[in-house]
Short mmCIF file of C-alpha atoms in Angstrom, two decimals:
data_model
loop_
_atom_site.label_atom_id
_atom_site.label_comp_id
_atom_site.label_asym_id
_atom_site.label_seq_id
_atom_site.Cartn_x
_atom_site.Cartn_y
_atom_site.Cartn_z
CA MET A 1 21.17 21.58 45.83
CA ALA A 2 21.29 23.50 42.35
CA ALA A 3 18.90 26.08 40.96
CA THR A 4 17.25 25.98 37.87
CA PHE A 5 16.66 28.38 35.15
CA PHE A 6 13.19 29.00 36.67
CA GLY A 7 14.21 29.79 39.98
CA GLU A 8 13.10 26.62 42.32
CA VAL A 9 15.77 24.87 43.79
CA VAL A 10 15.81 21.20 42.64
CA LYS A 11 18.41 18.20 44.72
CA ALA A 12 21.27 17.64 41.99
CA PRO A 13 22.06 14.04 41.95
CA CYS A 14 25.35 13.17 43.94
CA ARG A 15 28.51 11.38 42.03
CA ALA A 16 29.93 11.70 45.66
CA GLY A 17 28.48 7.71 46.18
CA THR A 18 26.30 7.16 48.56
CA GLU A 19 24.34 9.85 51.27
CA ASP A 20 22.95 8.31 54.24
CA ASP A 21 19.12 9.37 52.74
CA GLU A 22 20.04 7.22 50.12
CA GLU A 23 20.34 3.56 52.02
CA GLU A 24 16.61 3.89 53.21
CA GLU A 25 15.22 4.11 49.97
CA GLU A 26 17.68 1.09 48.71
CA GLU A 27 15.79 -0.64 51.58
CA GLU A 28 12.40 -0.32 50.41
CA GLU A 29 13.21 -0.62 46.82
CA GLU A 30 14.55 -4.28 47.66
CA GLU A 31 11.28 -4.81 49.04
CA GLY A 32 8.96 -3.65 46.85
CA ARG A 33 11.31 -5.85 44.02
CA ARG A 34 11.03 -9.32 46.55
CA GLU A 35 9.37 -11.34 44.24
CA THR A 36 6.28 -12.81 46.08
CA PRO A 37 5.43 -16.69 44.81
CA GLU A 38 2.14 -15.13 43.38
CA ASP A 39 4.54 -12.78 41.00
CA ARG A 40 6.62 -15.85 40.34
CA GLU A 41 3.73 -17.43 39.06
CA VAL A 42 2.04 -14.90 36.62
CA ARG A 43 5.80 -13.94 35.35
CA GLN A 44 6.02 -18.24 34.41
CA GLN A 45 2.28 -17.95 33.00
CA LEU A 46 2.97 -15.09 30.91
CA ALA A 47 6.13 -16.95 29.58
CA ARG A 48 4.57 -20.34 28.77
CA LYS A 49 1.44 -17.84 26.98
CA ARG A 50 4.18 -16.00 24.96
CA GLU A 51 6.00 -19.52 24.07
CA VAL A 52 6.52 -19.88 20.24
CA ARG A 53 5.72 -23.45 19.26
CA LEU A 54 6.50 -25.15 16.08
CA LEU A 55 3.70 -27.94 14.85
CA ARG A 56 4.14 -30.63 12.62
CA ARG A 57 1.38 -30.39 10.28
CA GLN A 58 -0.77 -33.67 10.33
CA THR A 59 -0.45 -34.40 13.88
CA LYS A 60 0.31 -30.84 15.44
CA THR A 61 2.68 -32.19 18.30
CA SER A 62 5.57 -29.99 18.76
CA LEU A 63 8.77 -30.73 17.11
CA GLU A 64 11.82 -32.09 18.91
CA VAL A 65 14.46 -30.32 17.43
CA SER A 66 14.65 -26.84 15.36
CA LEU A 67 12.92 -27.40 11.75
CA LEU A 68 16.12 -26.79 9.79
CA GLU A 69 17.69 -28.72 12.05
CA LYS A 70 15.28 -31.69 10.92
CA TYR A 71 14.87 -31.34 7.34
CA PRO A 72 17.85 -30.36 5.15
CA CYS A 73 17.85 -26.73 3.11
CA SER A 74 19.25 -24.86 0.37
CA LYS A 75 17.11 -22.32 -0.01
CA PHE A 76 14.89 -20.86 2.47
CA ILE A 77 12.75 -17.73 1.44
CA ILE A 78 10.61 -15.82 4.42
CA ALA A 79 7.87 -13.37 3.12
CA ILE A 80 6.96 -11.37 6.09
CA GLY A 81 4.12 -9.24 5.97
CA ASN A 82 0.76 -9.65 4.03
CA ASN A 83 1.71 -8.13 0.79
CA ALA A 84 5.16 -9.98 0.74
CA VAL A 85 2.80 -13.27 1.53
CA ALA A 86 0.33 -12.56 -1.12
CA PHE A 87 3.40 -12.17 -3.59
CA LEU A 88 4.86 -15.59 -2.78
CA SER A 89 1.25 -16.77 -2.87
CA SER A 90 0.69 -15.87 -6.45
CA PHE A 91 4.06 -15.92 -8.16
CA VAL A 92 6.19 -19.11 -6.37
CA MET A 93 3.64 -20.93 -4.61
CA ASN A 94 1.50 -21.54 -7.79
CA SER A 95 4.33 -22.60 -10.00
CA GLY A 96 5.43 -25.59 -8.03
CA VAL A 97 3.58 -28.05 -6.00
CA TRP A 98 4.38 -27.07 -1.51
CA GLU A 99 3.72 -29.28 0.91
CA GLU A 100 3.10 -27.43 4.46
CA VAL A 101 6.02 -29.57 6.53
CA GLY A 102 4.62 -27.25 9.87
CA CYS A 103 3.43 -24.04 11.83
CA ALA A 104 4.35 -21.55 14.54
CA LYS A 105 1.86 -20.62 16.58
CA LEU A 106 2.33 -18.05 18.45
CA TRP A 107 0.35 -14.99 21.02
CA ASN A 108 1.43 -12.04 21.83
CA GLU A 109 -0.93 -8.56 22.69
CA TRP A 110 -0.62 -7.77 18.67
CA CYS A 111 -1.71 -11.33 16.88
CA ARG A 112 -3.01 -14.96 17.72
CA THR A 113 -1.85 -17.34 15.05
CA THR A 114 -5.21 -19.27 13.83
CA ASP A 115 -4.35 -22.61 11.40
CA THR A 116 -5.27 -21.79 8.02
CA THR A 117 -3.65 -20.11 5.52
CA HIS A 118 -6.56 -17.94 4.36
CA LEU A 119 -5.29 -14.68 3.14
CA SER A 120 -7.04 -12.34 4.65
CA SER A 121 -5.97 -8.90 6.13
CA SER A 122 -7.89 -10.03 9.92
CA GLU A 123 -6.02 -13.58 10.26
CA ALA A 124 -2.26 -14.33 11.15
CA PHE A 125 -0.54 -17.24 10.44
CA CYS A 126 3.33 -18.87 10.18
CA VAL A 127 3.52 -21.66 7.83
CA PHE A 128 6.21 -23.99 6.58
CA TYR A 129 6.23 -25.06 3.06
CA HIS A 130 8.99 -27.37 1.47
CA LEU A 131 8.80 -27.74 -2.69
CA LYS A 132 7.65 -31.62 -3.25
CA SER A 133 10.07 -32.20 -6.28
CA ASN A 134 13.28 -30.47 -4.29
CA PRO A 135 12.41 -30.74 -0.82
CA SER A 136 15.48 -28.71 0.12
CA VAL A 137 13.73 -25.88 -0.54
CA PHE A 138 11.67 -23.94 2.14
CA LEU A 139 9.23 -21.56 2.21
CA CYS A 140 7.80 -19.30 4.82
CA GLN A 141 4.29 -17.75 4.76
CA CYS A 142 4.45 -15.24 8.06
CA SER A 143 1.42 -12.67 8.61
CA CYS A 144 1.67 -13.01 12.23
CA TYR A 145 3.61 -9.98 14.46
CA VAL A 146 6.59 -11.56 16.20
CA ALA A 147 7.25 -9.51 19.21
CA GLU A 148 10.89 -8.72 20.10
CA ASP A 149 10.93 -11.64 23.25
CA GLN A 150 9.65 -13.89 20.95
CA GLN A 151 12.15 -13.26 17.89
CA TYR A 152 14.79 -15.07 19.49
CA GLN A 153 12.56 -18.22 20.38
CA TRP A 154 11.30 -18.09 16.53
CA LEU A 155 15.02 -18.36 15.70
CA GLU A 156 16.03 -21.06 17.24
CA LYS A 157 12.90 -23.02 16.73
CA VAL A 158 13.33 -22.60 13.41
CA PHE A 159 17.13 -22.28 12.74
CA GLY A 160 18.42 -23.83 15.78
CA SER A 161 21.58 -23.14 17.66
CA CYS A 162 23.73 -24.41 15.42
CA PRO A 163 22.68 -24.06 11.74
CA ARG A 164 24.00 -25.08 8.57
CA LYS A 165 25.93 -22.59 6.60
CA ASN A 166 25.44 -24.28 3.10
CA MET A 167 22.25 -22.56 2.72
CA GLN A 168 20.49 -19.58 1.21
CA ILE A 169 18.27 -17.05 3.24
CA THR A 170 15.62 -14.53 0.82
CA ILE A 171 13.59 -12.11 3.11
CA LEU A 172 10.67 -9.95 1.61
CA THR A 173 8.99 -7.65 3.33
CA CYS A 174 7.35 -3.97 3.48
CA ARG A 175 7.29 -0.91 5.31
CA HIS A 176 5.66 2.31 5.55
CA VAL A 177 7.33 4.88 3.48
CA THR A 178 7.30 7.29 6.08
CA ASP A 179 9.62 5.16 7.56
CA TYR A 180 12.65 5.98 5.02
CA LYS A 181 14.79 8.59 5.50
CA THR A 182 16.53 10.35 2.34
CA SER A 183 17.52 13.85 2.15
CA GLU A 184 15.23 13.83 -0.97
CA SER A 185 11.62 15.04 -0.87
CA THR A 186 9.63 12.36 0.02
CA GLY A 187 6.96 13.72 -2.32
CA SER A 188 9.21 12.58 -5.16
CA LEU A 189 9.67 9.08 -4.20
CA PRO A 190 8.42 6.61 -6.71
CA SER A 191 6.54 4.47 -3.96
CA PRO A 192 6.16 1.83 -3.78
CA PHE A 193 10.04 1.25 -4.25
CA LEU A 194 12.39 -1.71 -3.13
CA LYS A 195 15.79 -1.69 -1.39
CA ALA A 196 18.09 -4.81 -0.35
CA LEU A 197 20.16 -5.51 2.64
CA LYS A 198 22.46 -8.54 2.74
CA THR A 199 24.89 -10.55 4.81
CA GLN A 200 28.62 -9.93 4.22
CA ASN A 201 28.61 -14.25 3.14
CA PHE A 202 25.82 -13.04 0.30
CA LYS A 203 28.11 -12.94 -2.56
CA ASP A 204 25.21 -12.42 -5.46
CA SER A 205 24.28 -8.92 -6.40
CA ALA A 206 20.76 -7.90 -5.11
CA CYS A 207 17.96 -6.66 -8.21
CA CYS A 208 17.70 -3.34 -6.58
CA PRO A 209 19.72 -0.80 -5.05
CA LEU A 210 21.27 -1.26 -1.28
CA LEU A 211 19.33 0.16 1.79
CA GLU A 212 21.59 3.52 2.28
CA GLN A 213 22.41 4.93 5.76
CA PRO A 214 20.59 5.58 8.25
CA ASN A 215 17.63 3.58 7.00
CA ILE A 216 17.27 0.68 9.50
CA VAL A 217 15.27 -2.47 9.30
CA HIS A 218 13.09 -3.52 12.02
CA ASP A 219 11.31 -6.37 13.66
CA LEU A 220 11.39 -10.59 12.49
CA PRO A 221 13.33 -9.13 8.87
CA ALA A 222 16.10 -7.27 11.90
CA ALA A 223 16.53 -10.63 13.76
CA VAL A 224 16.63 -13.16 10.83
CA LEU A 225 19.46 -10.94 8.94
CA SER A 226 21.01 -10.55 12.06
CA TYR A 227 21.31 -13.88 13.10
CA CYS A 228 22.66 -14.85 9.45
CA GLN A 229 25.37 -12.51 9.75
CA VAL A 230 26.61 -13.58 13.25
CA TRP A 231 26.40 -17.24 12.15
CA LYS A 232 27.87 -16.58 8.27
CA ILE A 233 24.55 -17.71 6.57
CA PRO A 234 24.45 -15.56 3.29
CA ALA A 235 20.72 -13.81 2.94
CA VAL A 236 19.62 -11.24 1.05
CA LEU A 237 16.31 -9.13 2.52
CA TYR A 238 14.44 -7.02 0.07
CA LEU A 239 12.23 -3.98 1.59
CA CYS A 240 9.52 -2.74 -0.17
CA TYR A 241 8.75 0.44 1.01
CA THR A 242 5.31 1.57 -0.01
CA ASP A 243 2.32 4.14 0.92
CA VAL A 244 -0.44 1.28 1.64
CA MET A 245 0.31 -0.90 4.30
CA LYS A 246 -3.11 -3.40 3.71
CA LEU A 247 -2.79 -5.90 0.77
CA ASP A 248 -2.85 -3.66 -2.42
CA LEU A 249 -1.88 -4.76 -6.16
CA ILE A 250 0.88 -2.18 -6.83
CA THR A 251 2.91 -3.12 -3.57
CA VAL A 252 2.87 -6.98 -4.16
CA GLU A 253 4.29 -5.88 -8.05
CA ALA A 254 6.64 -3.98 -6.79
CA PHE A 255 8.62 -7.22 -5.81
CA LYS A 256 7.99 -8.66 -9.18
CA PRO A 257 12.50 -7.68 -10.02
CA ILE A 258 12.84 -10.33 -7.45
CA LEU A 259 11.64 -12.69 -9.79
CA SER A 260 14.80 -12.46 -11.71
CA THR A 261 17.14 -13.54 -9.30
CA ARG A 262 19.29 -16.43 -8.82
CA THR A 263 16.86 -17.86 -6.23
CA LEU A 264 13.46 -17.51 -7.65
CA LYS A 265 14.17 -17.86 -11.13
CA GLY A 266 13.96 -21.59 -11.26
CA LEU A 267 10.76 -21.46 -9.11
CA VAL A 268 8.55 -19.24 -10.62
CA LYS A 269 7.03 -21.01 -14.15
CA ASN A 270 4.19 -18.66 -15.52
CA ILE A 271 4.03 -14.96 -14.68
CA PRO A 272 0.72 -14.41 -16.59
CA GLN A 273 -1.30 -16.90 -14.57
CA SER A 274 -0.12 -15.68 -11.43
CA THR A 275 -0.89 -12.18 -12.17
CA GLU A 276 -3.89 -13.07 -13.11
CA ILE A 277 -4.46 -15.24 -9.76
CA LEU A 278 -3.16 -12.13 -7.88
CA LYS A 279 -5.78 -9.96 -8.86
CA LYS A 280 -8.47 -12.43 -7.92
CA LEU A 281 -6.55 -12.60 -4.55
CA MET A 282 -6.67 -8.65 -4.23
CA THR A 283 -10.65 -8.68 -5.31
CA THR A 284 -11.48 -11.35 -2.95
CA ASN A 285 -9.73 -9.66 -0.08
CA GLU A 286 -10.94 -5.54 -1.37
CA ILE A 287 -12.26 -4.03 2.13
CA GLN A 288 -15.55 -2.24 1.52
CA SER A 289 -14.24 0.86 2.35
CA ASN A 290 -16.70 4.05 2.06
CA ILE A 291 -14.16 6.37 3.62
CA TYR A 292 -12.48 7.00 -0.02
CA THR A 293 -13.40 7.24 -3.60
CA MET B 1 -2.90 12.06 -1.30
CA GLU B 2 -2.79 9.03 -3.56
CA VAL B 3 -3.62 6.32 -0.92
CA CYS B 4 -6.13 4.05 -1.47
CA THR B 5 -8.46 6.09 -4.42
CA PHE B 6 -9.83 4.91 -7.79
CA GLU B 7 -8.90 6.78 -11.44
CA LYS B 8 -9.89 9.74 -12.42
CA VAL B 9 -9.06 11.10 -15.54
CA GLY B 10 -10.07 15.09 -17.20
CA ILE B 11 -9.52 15.57 -20.90
CA ARG B 12 -9.55 18.81 -22.37
CA GLY B 13 -10.42 18.50 -25.87
CA THR B 14 -11.34 21.54 -28.40
CA ASN B 15 -14.58 21.07 -28.49
CA ILE B 16 -15.40 19.14 -25.39
CA VAL B 17 -14.69 18.57 -21.85
CA VAL B 18 -14.59 15.02 -20.72
CA LEU B 19 -14.38 13.61 -17.02
CA GLY B 20 -13.77 9.28 -16.70
CA VAL B 21 -13.56 7.81 -13.50
CA GLU B 22 -13.07 4.16 -12.50
CA LYS B 23 -15.84 2.56 -10.57
CA LYS B 24 -15.57 1.55 -6.87
CA SER B 25 -16.90 -2.43 -6.75
CA VAL B 26 -19.92 -1.31 -4.65
CA ALA B 27 -21.34 -3.84 -1.71
CA LYS B 28 -24.40 -6.33 -2.81
CA LEU B 29 -26.75 -4.16 -0.40
CA GLN B 30 -25.52 -0.88 -1.15
CA ASP B 31 -27.58 1.75 -3.51
CA GLU B 32 -25.44 2.40 -6.24
CA ARG B 33 -26.66 5.52 -6.90
CA THR B 34 -25.31 7.32 -3.64
CA VAL B 35 -22.12 6.44 -4.06
CA ARG B 36 -21.08 9.46 -6.21
CA LYS B 37 -18.01 10.19 -8.18
CA ILE B 38 -18.67 12.76 -10.47
CA CYS B 39 -20.23 15.99 -9.43
CA ALA B 40 -22.02 18.86 -10.78
CA LEU B 41 -21.05 22.26 -9.31
CA ASP B 42 -23.29 24.06 -11.68
CA ASP B 43 -24.85 23.80 -15.07
CA HIS B 44 -21.49 24.44 -16.59
CA VAL B 45 -18.92 23.13 -14.47
CA CYS B 46 -18.40 19.66 -12.87
CA MET B 47 -15.35 18.15 -10.51
CA ALA B 48 -14.48 14.34 -9.49
CA PHE B 49 -11.90 13.78 -6.94
CA ALA B 50 -9.71 11.63 -5.18
CA GLY B 51 -9.71 10.89 -1.98
CA LEU B 52 -11.80 10.82 1.82
CA THR B 53 -15.43 10.95 0.81
CA ALA B 54 -17.03 13.13 3.40
CA ASP B 55 -14.26 16.05 3.25
CA ALA B 56 -15.34 15.88 -0.95
CA ARG B 57 -18.97 16.73 0.29
CA VAL B 58 -18.08 19.34 2.44
CA VAL B 59 -16.18 20.93 -0.44
CA ILE B 60 -18.67 20.36 -2.88
CA ASN B 61 -21.41 21.69 -1.14
CA ARG B 62 -19.44 25.15 -0.28
CA ALA B 63 -18.59 25.03 -4.40
CA ARG B 64 -22.31 24.59 -4.98
CA VAL B 65 -23.52 27.23 -2.11
CA GLU B 66 -20.45 29.72 -3.98
CA CYS B 67 -21.71 29.37 -7.64
CA GLN B 68 -25.43 30.39 -6.96
CA SER B 69 -24.25 33.12 -4.64
CA HIS B 70 -21.99 34.32 -7.38
CA LYS B 71 -24.78 34.02 -10.24
CA LEU B 72 -26.82 36.51 -7.81
CA THR B 73 -24.76 38.79 -7.04
CA VAL B 74 -23.17 39.27 -10.27
CA GLU B 75 -25.63 38.00 -12.16
CA ASP B 76 -23.08 36.02 -14.28
CA PRO B 77 -22.78 32.27 -13.96
CA VAL B 78 -18.61 31.56 -12.15
CA THR B 79 -15.74 30.90 -14.27
CA VAL B 80 -14.46 27.58 -14.11
CA GLU B 81 -11.22 29.29 -12.95
CA TYR B 82 -12.78 31.34 -9.96
CA ILE B 83 -14.98 28.38 -8.33
CA THR B 84 -11.41 26.48 -8.47
CA ARG B 85 -9.80 29.47 -6.97
CA PHE B 86 -12.56 29.44 -4.31
CA ILE B 87 -12.13 25.79 -3.59
CA ALA B 88 -8.30 26.20 -3.21
CA THR B 89 -8.87 29.01 -0.88
CA LEU B 90 -10.61 26.97 1.03
CA LYS B 91 -8.00 24.21 1.22
CA GLN B 92 -5.22 26.36 1.79
CA LYS B 93 -7.07 27.96 5.08
CA TYR B 94 -7.38 24.51 6.35
CA THR B 95 -3.71 23.98 6.15
CA GLN B 96 -3.04 27.39 8.41
CA SER B 97 -5.62 27.00 11.09
CA ASN B 98 -4.90 25.31 14.39
CA GLY B 99 -7.07 22.70 15.53
CA ARG B 100 -8.03 21.70 12.05
CA ARG B 101 -6.55 19.32 9.05
CA PRO B 102 -5.98 19.86 5.57
CA PHE B 103 -9.09 18.61 3.25
CA GLY B 104 -7.70 15.17 2.13
CA ILE B 105 -8.82 15.62 -1.66
CA SER B 106 -7.25 15.88 -4.76
CA ALA B 107 -10.43 17.32 -7.10
CA LEU B 108 -10.33 17.16 -11.01
CA ILE B 109 -12.56 20.53 -12.07
CA VAL B 110 -13.62 20.74 -16.30
CA GLY B 111 -16.17 23.15 -17.77
CA PHE B 112 -16.68 26.34 -20.81
CA ASP B 113 -16.91 29.69 -19.60
CA ASP B 114 -18.96 32.11 -20.86
CA ASP B 115 -16.58 32.78 -23.55
CA GLY B 116 -16.92 29.10 -24.77
CA ILE B 117 -13.33 28.54 -23.98
CA PRO B 118 -13.19 24.72 -22.21
CA ARG B 119 -10.91 24.60 -19.01
CA LEU B 120 -9.67 21.48 -16.83
CA TYR B 121 -7.86 22.79 -13.10
CA GLN B 122 -6.55 19.95 -10.70
CA THR B 123 -6.12 21.14 -7.01
CA ASP B 124 -4.92 19.26 -4.14
CA PRO B 125 -4.52 19.17 -0.36
CA SER B 126 -2.19 22.45 -0.12
CA GLY B 127 -4.69 24.40 -1.87
CA THR B 128 -2.77 24.81 -5.00
CA TYR B 129 -4.40 24.79 -8.45
CA HIS B 130 -3.15 24.25 -11.79
CA ALA B 131 -4.50 24.44 -15.21
CA TRP B 132 -3.84 21.14 -17.20
CA LYS B 133 -4.56 20.14 -20.80
CA ALA B 134 -4.99 16.40 -19.68
CA ASN B 135 -4.54 14.91 -16.00
CA ALA B 136 -5.30 11.97 -13.88
CA ILE B 137 -5.65 11.39 -10.13
CA GLY B 138 -5.82 8.41 -8.26
CA ARG B 139 -3.32 5.75 -6.92
CA SER B 140 -2.11 4.88 -10.47
CA ALA B 141 -2.25 8.02 -11.43
CA LYS B 142 1.64 8.53 -12.63
CA THR B 143 0.82 5.60 -14.93
CA VAL B 144 -1.81 7.35 -16.68
CA ARG B 145 -0.44 10.18 -16.84
CA GLU B 146 2.19 8.72 -18.82
CA PHE B 147 0.16 7.32 -21.16
CA LEU B 148 -1.67 10.60 -21.56
CA GLU B 149 1.72 12.40 -22.40
CA LYS B 150 2.41 10.28 -25.27
CA ASN B 151 -1.01 10.21 -26.67
CA TYR B 152 -2.31 13.49 -26.34
CA THR B 153 -2.04 14.81 -29.87
CA GLU B 154 -4.18 17.26 -31.47
CA ASP B 155 -5.34 15.11 -33.55
CA ALA B 156 -6.25 12.90 -30.05
CA ILE B 157 -8.73 15.49 -29.15
CA ALA B 158 -9.63 17.43 -32.27
CA SER B 159 -13.03 15.44 -32.78
CA ASP B 160 -15.73 15.24 -29.60
CA SER B 161 -14.95 11.07 -29.96
CA GLU B 162 -11.69 11.16 -29.94
CA ALA B 163 -11.39 12.85 -26.69
CA ILE B 164 -14.28 10.78 -24.98
CA LYS B 165 -11.92 7.51 -26.46
CA LEU B 166 -8.62 8.93 -25.11
CA ALA B 167 -10.34 8.91 -21.53
CA ILE B 168 -11.46 5.97 -21.84
CA LYS B 169 -8.00 4.51 -23.10
CA ALA B 170 -6.30 6.27 -20.47
CA LEU B 171 -8.62 4.20 -17.67
CA LEU B 172 -8.14 1.21 -19.78
CA GLU B 173 -4.58 1.18 -18.62
CA VAL B 174 -5.16 1.06 -14.93
CA VAL B 175 -9.00 0.26 -14.63
CA GLN B 176 -9.04 -3.85 -14.01
CA SER B 177 -12.12 -5.03 -15.18
CA GLY B 178 -12.34 -3.34 -18.62
CA GLY B 179 -15.54 -1.23 -19.54
CA LYS B 180 -18.02 -2.56 -16.67
CA ASN B 181 -16.00 -0.15 -14.36
CA ILE B 182 -15.43 2.82 -16.16
CA GLU B 183 -17.85 6.06 -15.42
CA LEU B 184 -17.90 8.67 -17.73
CA ALA B 185 -19.56 12.57 -17.96
CA ILE B 186 -18.79 15.42 -20.35
CA ILE B 187 -19.70 18.83 -21.19
CA ARG B 188 -19.67 20.50 -24.52
CA ARG B 189 -20.07 24.12 -25.08
CA ASN B 190 -23.13 25.49 -24.03
CA GLN B 191 -24.98 22.63 -23.14
CA PRO B 192 -24.90 20.93 -19.40
CA LEU B 193 -23.35 18.18 -18.23
CA LYS B 194 -24.16 14.66 -19.69
CA MET B 195 -23.32 11.46 -17.71
CA PHE B 196 -22.90 8.58 -20.06
CA SER B 197 -24.80 5.05 -19.13
CA ALA B 198 -22.93 2.03 -18.76
CA LYS B 199 -24.31 0.70 -22.44
CA GLU B 200 -22.65 4.01 -24.09
CA VAL B 201 -19.37 3.66 -22.22
CA GLU B 202 -19.19 -0.29 -23.57
CA LEU B 203 -19.99 0.96 -26.75
CA TYR B 204 -16.61 3.01 -26.93
CA VAL B 205 -14.76 0.23 -25.20
CA THR B 206 -16.07 -1.74 -28.35
CA GLU B 207 -15.17 0.76 -30.43
CA ILE B 208 -11.43 1.11 -29.34
CA GLU B 209 -11.11 -2.77 -29.25
CA LYS B 210 -11.70 -2.83 -32.87
CA GLU B 211 -9.27 -0.23 -33.45
CA LYS B 212 -6.80 -2.23 -31.48
CA GLU B 213 -6.75 -5.27 -33.31
CA GLU B 214 -7.26 -3.42 -37.15
CA ALA B 215 -4.16 -1.99 -35.93
CA GLU B 216 -2.60 -5.17 -34.51
CA LYS B 217 -3.60 -6.99 -38.19
CA LYS B 218 -2.16 -3.99 -40.33
CA LYS B 219 1.56 -4.03 -38.07
CA SER B 220 1.35 -8.12 -38.73
CA LYS B 221 0.46 -7.55 -42.78
CA LYS B 222 3.60 -5.19 -42.78
CA SER B 223 6.28 -7.19 -41.02
CA VAL B 224 5.02 -9.90 -43.02
#
């Protein structure tokens, strides 16, 4: 028994071991923990619903092996989030012929993926492409939220359980600038700005400053980068801190320094045309909001 | 407060003050006239704001009432600095009260005082206000401000038309589809607020483009 500051008496937890009182409590807890068949059924249904499935393009049947086990890959560029997806759509996908090889279908409380790749902020999709002229170059456009319990499945279905090490991964994503921890005044931050985080085996230099401590990466980009670090695959994540999370021209243009990196240099041809395509994309997706002037 | 807002530019000339704003694209069925960007607070003062439209409406209404109340009490129209200070004080009150949130707007307030001196002030949600020779607010304010810092010279603001052209040029740096998306208002000494029509803006834009072409031709001749 212990007295608190306010004078009431509370039962302090006993560090000596079990007391007589606690045995009864434990029995009750166990009964509650014992799974009924209904519980098991519900749990299995939920697991099935939350399964991540990788489907082939034409037939929409599930791939038997992981994507990168089926197709050899030298370069893999992953865009996660609508601004990163818009950047790749305008600058990379318009500079070559890309063929869809498959898509990921998943469901969670935040989103359900659709089959279309129409860049609307309300629809979520995860589609994989490869370059027709060089099929070992892969691209992933992922605008859906992949929940924590689904990230491992996504990685397994895409990379497989024993990935090749002779490929280079580039991940592009955005984060809100309020998540950026710095000793500088936040008012002076040149938002949007780019930061990079790379694995030990990535020997090239990043085209922007590295992400400083104590900032961390979250969600699917973190899962992919961790996976690459564990499997010693060279990978780099370009993280754009922005103050506008919806589809925004200035945020997308903040990714432009990446066009000069070794990975993307050969893939991007006509930058002025890409800028025009990006502007058109913005106007078609402009939400008619009257809140702001 | 530069999230999701369109550009506004204010320039203080020698005999004129100019307010230029980027026009927001309006939905098809929406009545364009109800989408107000430049608002007159009195005959000799007007303001443009960037941020939450509803907050701006409340602030503008209070400011307009204050302008008339001042005229009735003191028998003099407000000075631009007085009304700016009033708006800034109002905004500051809301940063220091419980249960309230600050007004989410930045404003550019322009006008002429009775002594004939042109003024331009900027306020922000914290309630601070400063006088400027030229300034911009909105999403790409930094870019526009850099342009103004390079091009705001005594020559550039010497004549009314040059000051107007400077405002339009500054907006054209960041506005997507050129002159069609620009709205302009001016106040000249001892004259009421004048809103430019789309045609008038287009005339200036055409003039600016001609000047650009001529400058480029001269450059290429020089290099040859």
